[in-house]
Tab-separated table of C-alpha atoms and ligand atoms in Angstrom:
chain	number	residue	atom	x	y	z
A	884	UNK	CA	100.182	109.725	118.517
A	885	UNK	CA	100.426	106.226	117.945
A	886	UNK	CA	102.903	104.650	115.223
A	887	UNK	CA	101.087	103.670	111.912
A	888	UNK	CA	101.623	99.919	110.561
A	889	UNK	CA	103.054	100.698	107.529
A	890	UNK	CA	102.360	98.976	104.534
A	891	UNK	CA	104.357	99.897	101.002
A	892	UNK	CA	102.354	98.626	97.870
A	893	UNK	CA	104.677	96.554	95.761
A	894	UNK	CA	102.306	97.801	92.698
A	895	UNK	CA	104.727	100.784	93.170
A	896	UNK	CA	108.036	98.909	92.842
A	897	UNK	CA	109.894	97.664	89.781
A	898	UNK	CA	108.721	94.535	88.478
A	899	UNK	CA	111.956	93.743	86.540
A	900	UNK	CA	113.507	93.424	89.983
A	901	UNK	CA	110.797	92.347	92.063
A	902	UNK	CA	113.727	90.569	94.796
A	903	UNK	CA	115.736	93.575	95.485
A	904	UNK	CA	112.405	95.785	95.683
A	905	UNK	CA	111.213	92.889	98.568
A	906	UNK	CA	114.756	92.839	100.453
A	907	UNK	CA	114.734	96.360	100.381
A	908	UNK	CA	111.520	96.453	102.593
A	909	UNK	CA	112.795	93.614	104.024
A	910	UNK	CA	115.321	96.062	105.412
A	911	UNK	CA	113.059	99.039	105.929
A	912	UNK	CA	110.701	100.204	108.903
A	913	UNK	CA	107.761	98.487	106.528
A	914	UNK	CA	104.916	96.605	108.777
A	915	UNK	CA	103.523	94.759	105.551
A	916	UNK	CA	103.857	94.297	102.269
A	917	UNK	CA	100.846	95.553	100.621
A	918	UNK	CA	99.756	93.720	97.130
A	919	UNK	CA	96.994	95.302	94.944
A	920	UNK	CA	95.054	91.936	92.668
A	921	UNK	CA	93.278	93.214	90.003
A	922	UNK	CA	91.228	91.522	87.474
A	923	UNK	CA	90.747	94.142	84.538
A	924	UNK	CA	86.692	93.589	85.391
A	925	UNK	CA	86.441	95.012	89.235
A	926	UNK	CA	88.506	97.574	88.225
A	927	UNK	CA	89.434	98.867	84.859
A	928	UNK	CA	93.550	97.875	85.077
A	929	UNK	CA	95.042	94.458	85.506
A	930	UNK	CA	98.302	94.087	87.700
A	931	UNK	CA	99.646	90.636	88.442
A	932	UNK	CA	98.170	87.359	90.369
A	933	UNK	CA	99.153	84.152	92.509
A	934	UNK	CA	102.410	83.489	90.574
A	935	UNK	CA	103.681	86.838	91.647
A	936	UNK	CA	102.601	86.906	94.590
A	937	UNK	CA	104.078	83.554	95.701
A	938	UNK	CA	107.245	84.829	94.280
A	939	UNK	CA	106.960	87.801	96.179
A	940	UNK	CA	106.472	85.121	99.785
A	941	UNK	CA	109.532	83.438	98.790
A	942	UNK	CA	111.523	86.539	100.073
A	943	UNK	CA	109.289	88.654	102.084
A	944	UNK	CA	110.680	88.519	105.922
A	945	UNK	CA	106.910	91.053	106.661
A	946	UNK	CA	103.261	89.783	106.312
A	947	UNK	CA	101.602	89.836	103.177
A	948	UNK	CA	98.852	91.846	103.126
A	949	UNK	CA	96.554	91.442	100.198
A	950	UNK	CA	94.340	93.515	98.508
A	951	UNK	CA	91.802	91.707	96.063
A	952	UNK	CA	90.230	94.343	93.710
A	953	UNK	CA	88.404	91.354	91.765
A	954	UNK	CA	84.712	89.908	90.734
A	955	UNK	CA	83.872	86.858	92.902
A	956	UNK	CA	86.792	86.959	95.373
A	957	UNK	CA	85.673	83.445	97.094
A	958	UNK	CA	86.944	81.902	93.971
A	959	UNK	CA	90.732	82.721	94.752
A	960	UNK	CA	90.868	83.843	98.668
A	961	UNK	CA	92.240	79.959	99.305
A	962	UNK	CA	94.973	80.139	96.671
A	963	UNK	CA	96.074	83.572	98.106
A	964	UNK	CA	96.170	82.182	101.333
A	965	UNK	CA	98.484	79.489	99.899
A	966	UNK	CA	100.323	81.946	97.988
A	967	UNK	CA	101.403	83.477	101.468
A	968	UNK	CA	98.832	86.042	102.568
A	969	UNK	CA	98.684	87.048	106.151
A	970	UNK	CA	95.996	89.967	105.474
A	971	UNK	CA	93.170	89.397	102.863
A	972	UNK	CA	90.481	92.620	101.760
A	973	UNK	CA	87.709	91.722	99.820
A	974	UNK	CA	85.369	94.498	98.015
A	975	UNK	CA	82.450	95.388	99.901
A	976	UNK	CA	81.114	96.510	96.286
A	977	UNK	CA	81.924	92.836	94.820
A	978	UNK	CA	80.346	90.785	97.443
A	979	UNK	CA	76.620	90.149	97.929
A	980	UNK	CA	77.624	87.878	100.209
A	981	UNK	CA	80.051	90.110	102.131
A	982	UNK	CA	79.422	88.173	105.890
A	983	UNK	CA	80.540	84.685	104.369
A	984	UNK	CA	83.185	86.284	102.390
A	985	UNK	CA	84.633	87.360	105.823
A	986	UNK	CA	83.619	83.825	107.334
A	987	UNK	CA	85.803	82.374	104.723
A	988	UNK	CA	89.156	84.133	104.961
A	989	UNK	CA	88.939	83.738	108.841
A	990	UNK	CA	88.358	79.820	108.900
A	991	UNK	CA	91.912	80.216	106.671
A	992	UNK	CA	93.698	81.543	109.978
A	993	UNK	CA	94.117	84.913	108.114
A	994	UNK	CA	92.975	88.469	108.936
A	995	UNK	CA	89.713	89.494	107.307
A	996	UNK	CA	89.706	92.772	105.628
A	997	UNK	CA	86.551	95.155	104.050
A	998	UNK	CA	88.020	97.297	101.347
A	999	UNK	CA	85.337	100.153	100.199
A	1000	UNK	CA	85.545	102.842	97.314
A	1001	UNK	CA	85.061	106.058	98.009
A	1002	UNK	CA	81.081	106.640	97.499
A	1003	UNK	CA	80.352	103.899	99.968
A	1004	UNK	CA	79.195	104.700	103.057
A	1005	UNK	CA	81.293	103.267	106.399
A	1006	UNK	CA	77.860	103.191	107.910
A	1007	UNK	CA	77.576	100.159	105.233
A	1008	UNK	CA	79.880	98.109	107.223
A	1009	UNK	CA	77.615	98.629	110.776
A	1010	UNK	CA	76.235	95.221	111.205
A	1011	UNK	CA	79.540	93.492	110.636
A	1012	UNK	CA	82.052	95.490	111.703
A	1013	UNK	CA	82.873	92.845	114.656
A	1014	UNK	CA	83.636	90.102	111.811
A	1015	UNK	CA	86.047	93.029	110.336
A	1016	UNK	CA	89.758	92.453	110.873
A	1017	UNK	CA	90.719	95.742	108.992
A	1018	UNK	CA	88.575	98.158	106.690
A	1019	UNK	CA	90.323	99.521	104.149
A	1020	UNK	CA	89.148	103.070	103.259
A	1021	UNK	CA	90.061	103.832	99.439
A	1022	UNK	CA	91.468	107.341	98.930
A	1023	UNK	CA	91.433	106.733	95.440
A	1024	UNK	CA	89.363	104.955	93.118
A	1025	UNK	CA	90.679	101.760	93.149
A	1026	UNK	CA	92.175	100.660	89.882
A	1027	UNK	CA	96.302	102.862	89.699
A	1028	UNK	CA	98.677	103.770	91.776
A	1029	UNK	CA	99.594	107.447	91.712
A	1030	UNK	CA	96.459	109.180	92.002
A	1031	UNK	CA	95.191	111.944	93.853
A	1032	UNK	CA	94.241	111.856	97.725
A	1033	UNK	CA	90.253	112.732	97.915
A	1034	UNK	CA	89.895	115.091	100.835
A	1035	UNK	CA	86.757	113.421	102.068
A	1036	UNK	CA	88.544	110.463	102.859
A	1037	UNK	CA	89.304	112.531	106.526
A	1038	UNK	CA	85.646	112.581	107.173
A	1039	UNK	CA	85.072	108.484	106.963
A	1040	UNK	CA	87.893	108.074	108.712
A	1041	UNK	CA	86.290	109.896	111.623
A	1042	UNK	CA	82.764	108.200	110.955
A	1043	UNK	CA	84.582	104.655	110.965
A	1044	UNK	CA	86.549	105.123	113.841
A	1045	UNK	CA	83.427	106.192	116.037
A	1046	UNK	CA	81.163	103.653	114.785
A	1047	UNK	CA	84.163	100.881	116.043
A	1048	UNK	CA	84.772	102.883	119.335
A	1049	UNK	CA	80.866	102.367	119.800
A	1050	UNK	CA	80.510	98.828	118.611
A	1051	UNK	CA	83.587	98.009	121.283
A	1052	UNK	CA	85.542	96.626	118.211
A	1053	UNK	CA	88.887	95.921	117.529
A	1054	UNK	CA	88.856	96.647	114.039
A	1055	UNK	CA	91.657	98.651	112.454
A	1056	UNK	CA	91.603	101.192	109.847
A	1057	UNK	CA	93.441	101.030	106.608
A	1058	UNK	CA	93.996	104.208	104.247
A	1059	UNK	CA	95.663	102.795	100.567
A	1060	UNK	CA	95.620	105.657	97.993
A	1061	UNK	CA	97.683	109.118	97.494
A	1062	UNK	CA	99.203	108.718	100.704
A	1063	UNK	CA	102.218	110.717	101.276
A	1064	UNK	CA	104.238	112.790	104.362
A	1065	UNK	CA	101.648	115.426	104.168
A	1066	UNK	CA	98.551	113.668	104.804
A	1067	UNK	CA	99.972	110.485	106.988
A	1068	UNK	CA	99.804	112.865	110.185
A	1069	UNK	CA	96.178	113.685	109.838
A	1070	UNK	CA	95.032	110.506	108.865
A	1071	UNK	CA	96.494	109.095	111.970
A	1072	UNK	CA	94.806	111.892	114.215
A	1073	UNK	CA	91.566	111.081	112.921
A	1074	UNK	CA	91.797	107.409	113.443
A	1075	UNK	CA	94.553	105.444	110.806
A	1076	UNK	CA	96.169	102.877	111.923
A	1077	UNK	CA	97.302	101.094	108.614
A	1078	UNK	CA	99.158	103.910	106.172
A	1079	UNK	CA	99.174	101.721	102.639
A	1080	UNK	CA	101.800	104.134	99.933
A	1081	UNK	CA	102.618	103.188	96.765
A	1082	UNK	CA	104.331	105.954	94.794
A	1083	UNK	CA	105.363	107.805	97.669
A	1084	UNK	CA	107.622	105.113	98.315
A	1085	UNK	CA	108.850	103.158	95.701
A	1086	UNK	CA	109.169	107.008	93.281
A	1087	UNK	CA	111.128	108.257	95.716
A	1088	UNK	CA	115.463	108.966	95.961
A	1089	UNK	CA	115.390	106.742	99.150
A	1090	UNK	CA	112.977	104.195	99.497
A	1091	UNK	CA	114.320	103.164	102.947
A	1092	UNK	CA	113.860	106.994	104.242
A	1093	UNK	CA	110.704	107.210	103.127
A	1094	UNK	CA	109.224	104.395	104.510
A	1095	UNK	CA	110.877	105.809	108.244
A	1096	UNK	CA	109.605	109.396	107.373
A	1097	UNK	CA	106.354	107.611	107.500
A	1098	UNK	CA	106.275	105.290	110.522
A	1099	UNK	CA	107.674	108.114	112.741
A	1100	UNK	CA	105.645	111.016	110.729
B	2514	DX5	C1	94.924	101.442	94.103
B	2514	DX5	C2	95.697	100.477	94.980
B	2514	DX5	C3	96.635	101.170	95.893
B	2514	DX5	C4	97.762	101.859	95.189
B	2514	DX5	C5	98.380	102.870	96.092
B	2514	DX5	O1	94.038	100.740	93.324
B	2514	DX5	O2	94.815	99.729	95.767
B	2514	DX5	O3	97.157	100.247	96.856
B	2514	DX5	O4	98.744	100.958	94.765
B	2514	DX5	O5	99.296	103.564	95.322
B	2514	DX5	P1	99.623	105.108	95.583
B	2514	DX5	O6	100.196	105.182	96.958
B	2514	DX5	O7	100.600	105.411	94.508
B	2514	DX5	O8	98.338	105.851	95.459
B	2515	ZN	ZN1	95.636	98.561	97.550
């Protein structure tokens, strides 16, 4: 089985001590840094923007991977790229305009990322899944960390991973939501490549451990 990337979400960590939280996955077997944007319209919970997240740059030694649960994310995909992002998902459910959104965080130089909730359909993402960097497959409705893992979540993961295997992409799969040592394994088997945990991590004794637990699940 291949290692995961794996990609703690700082929406997790405590904000009071937002440096120690970043050198401590500085330190850790962490791929990315994972950072959830949300507007408090996209999704009913608002959790911190560019200022943070530029703060956050200024000591993370991983690639920022950004998460953008917003209305109109061509507004503010620029100023997250200046604010340090290496990774940028957009919404499939917030963009009409989904194949320019992508356009737009690729002529940046960064990765291009399709985040989806969990009633859409991978099929959805057919006709551009070679313009796709990474999906991200929600196992939680977006909006709090700390939920529940939806089951189904197995079943797209098999449906994506075909329709990229078919489509001779190189498109990699994200999972962000109730992630944890029990499900990492499976999601993995059926086609993960990206392991996004919030909770898991950050609520746990030993951070550090956690985050290895993980990568060598
Ligand atoms: C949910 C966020 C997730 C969340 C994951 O809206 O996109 O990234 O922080 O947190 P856990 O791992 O606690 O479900
Ligand atoms: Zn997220």
């Amino acid at each position: 089985m291949n290692k995961p990337i794996i990609a703690p979400s700082i929406l997790a960590s405590d904000f009071a001590n937002l440096q120690r939280e970043v050198e401590m996955l500085n330190e850790s077997e962490a791929d990315w840094i994972h950072i959830d944007i949300m507007d408090g319209i996209f999704v009913p919970n608002i959790s911190f923007g560019i200022p943070v997240t530029e703060a956050i740059a200024a000591h993370a030694k991983k690639p920022l991977d950004v998460h953008l649960m917003i209305e109109k994310p061509e507004n503010y995909v620029e100023a997250f790229y200046k604010a340090g992002a290496a990774s940028i998902s957009v919404h499939y459910e917030a963009c009409p305009h989904l194949h320019r959104n992508l356009q737009q965080i690729k002529d940046l130089g960064c990765r291009a990322g399709v985040a989806i909730n969990p009633h859409t359909n991978v099929q959805l993402l057919e006709d551009v899944i070679h313009d796709i960097d990474i999906v991200c497959l929600m196992s939680v409705n977006p909006g709090f960390g700390g939920q529940k893992f939806i089951e189904n979540t197995y079943n797209k993961v098999r449906q994506l991973k075909e329709i990229i295997v078919d489509a001779g992409a190189s498109t990699m799969i994200e999972i962000d939501g109730g992630v944890n040592q029990s499900n990492a394994g499976h999601l993995i088997e059926a086609g993960a490549d990206i392991l996004v945990a919030g909770s898991f991590v950050f609520k746990s004794s030993e951070p550090k451990d956690t985050i290895a637990d993980l990568k060598n699940v």
